CSV table of C-alpha atoms in Angstrom, one decimal:
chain,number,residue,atom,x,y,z
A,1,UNK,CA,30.7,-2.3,-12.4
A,2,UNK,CA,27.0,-0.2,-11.3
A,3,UNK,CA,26.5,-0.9,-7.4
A,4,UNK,CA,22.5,-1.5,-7.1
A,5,UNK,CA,20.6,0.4,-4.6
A,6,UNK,CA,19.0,-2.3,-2.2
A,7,UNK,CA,15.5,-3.0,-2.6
A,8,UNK,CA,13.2,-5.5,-1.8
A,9,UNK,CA,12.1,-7.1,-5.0
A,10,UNK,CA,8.1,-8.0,-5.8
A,11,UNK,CA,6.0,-8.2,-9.2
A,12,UNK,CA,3.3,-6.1,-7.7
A,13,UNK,CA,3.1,-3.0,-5.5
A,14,UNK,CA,-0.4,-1.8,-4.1
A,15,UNK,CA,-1.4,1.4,-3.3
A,16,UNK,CA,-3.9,4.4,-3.0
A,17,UNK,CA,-4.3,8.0,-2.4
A,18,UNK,CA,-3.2,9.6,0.6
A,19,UNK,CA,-4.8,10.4,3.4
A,20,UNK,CA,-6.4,6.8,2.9
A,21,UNK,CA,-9.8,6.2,4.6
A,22,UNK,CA,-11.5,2.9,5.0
A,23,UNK,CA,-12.9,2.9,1.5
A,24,UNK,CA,-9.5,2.7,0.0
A,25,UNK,CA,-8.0,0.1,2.7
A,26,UNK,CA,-11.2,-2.3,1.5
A,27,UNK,CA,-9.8,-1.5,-2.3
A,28,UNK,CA,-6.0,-1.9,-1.4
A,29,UNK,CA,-7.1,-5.6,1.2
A,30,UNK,CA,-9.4,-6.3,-2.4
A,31,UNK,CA,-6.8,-6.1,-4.8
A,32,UNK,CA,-4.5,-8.0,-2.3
A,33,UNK,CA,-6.7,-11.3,-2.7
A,34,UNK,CA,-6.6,-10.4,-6.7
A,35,UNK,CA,-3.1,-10.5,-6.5
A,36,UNK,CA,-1.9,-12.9,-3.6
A,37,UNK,CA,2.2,-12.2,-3.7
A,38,UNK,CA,1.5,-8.4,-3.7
A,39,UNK,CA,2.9,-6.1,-1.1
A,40,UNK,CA,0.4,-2.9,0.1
A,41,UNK,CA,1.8,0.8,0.5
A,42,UNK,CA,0.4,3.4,1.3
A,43,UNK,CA,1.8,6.8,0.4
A,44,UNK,CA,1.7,9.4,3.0
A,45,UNK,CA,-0.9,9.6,5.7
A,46,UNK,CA,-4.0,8.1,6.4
A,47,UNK,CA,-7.2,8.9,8.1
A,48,UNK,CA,-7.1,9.3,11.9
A,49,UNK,CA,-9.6,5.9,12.3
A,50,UNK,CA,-7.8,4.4,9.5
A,51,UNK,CA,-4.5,4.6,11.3
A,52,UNK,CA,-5.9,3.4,14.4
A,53,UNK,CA,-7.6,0.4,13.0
A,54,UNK,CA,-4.9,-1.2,10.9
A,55,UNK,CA,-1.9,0.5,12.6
A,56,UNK,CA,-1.2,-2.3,14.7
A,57,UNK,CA,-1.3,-4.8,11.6
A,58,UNK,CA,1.3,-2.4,9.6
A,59,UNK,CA,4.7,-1.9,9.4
A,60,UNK,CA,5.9,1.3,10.4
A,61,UNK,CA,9.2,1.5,8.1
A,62,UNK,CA,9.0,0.7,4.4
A,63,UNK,CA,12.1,-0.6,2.6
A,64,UNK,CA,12.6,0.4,-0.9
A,65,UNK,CA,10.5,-1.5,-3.4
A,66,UNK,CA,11.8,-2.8,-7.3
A,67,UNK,CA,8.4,-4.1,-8.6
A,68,UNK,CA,7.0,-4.9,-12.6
A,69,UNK,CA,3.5,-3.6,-11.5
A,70,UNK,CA,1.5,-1.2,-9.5
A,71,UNK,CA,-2.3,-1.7,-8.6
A,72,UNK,CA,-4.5,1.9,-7.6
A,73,UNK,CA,-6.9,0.8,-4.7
A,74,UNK,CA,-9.7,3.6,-5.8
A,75,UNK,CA,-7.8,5.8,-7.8
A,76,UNK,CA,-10.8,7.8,-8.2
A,77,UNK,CA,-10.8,8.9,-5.0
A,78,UNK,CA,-14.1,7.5,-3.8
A,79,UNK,CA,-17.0,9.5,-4.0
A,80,UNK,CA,-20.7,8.9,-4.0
A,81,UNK,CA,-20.4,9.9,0.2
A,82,UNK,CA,-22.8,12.9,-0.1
């Protein structure tokens, strides 16, 4: 019989790049109202103000996610700040 690895089960994972600034914390809170039973990650670090805005609204540890999709909150990285 396989033992599973625990993991906290959800149909949709969101996420962006790291380092996240505000512009991909709007696209990550957008595509939450898209997709209502979602759960946001973010991968890595984020910006200094970022971090200091939503930090108090986040959890610090992240359990390990089994999920059937994945949203990109600006997977192209922005741009357009020149």
């Amino acid at each position: 019989m396989k033992q599973e690895t625990a993991a906290f089960k959800v149909n949709t994972l969101i996420t962006t790049h790291q380092n996240a600034d505000f512009d991909a914390l709007a696209a990550t809170v957008g595509a939450a109202k898209l997709y209502p039973d979602a759960r946001i990650v973010f991968p890595g670090s984020m910006n200094r103000n970022v971090r200091e805005f939503a930090g108090p609204f986040m959890e610090r540890d992240c359990p390990l996610f089994r999920a059937r999709g994945l949203v990109f909150g600006e997977p192209c990285g922005g741009g357009g700040h020149g």
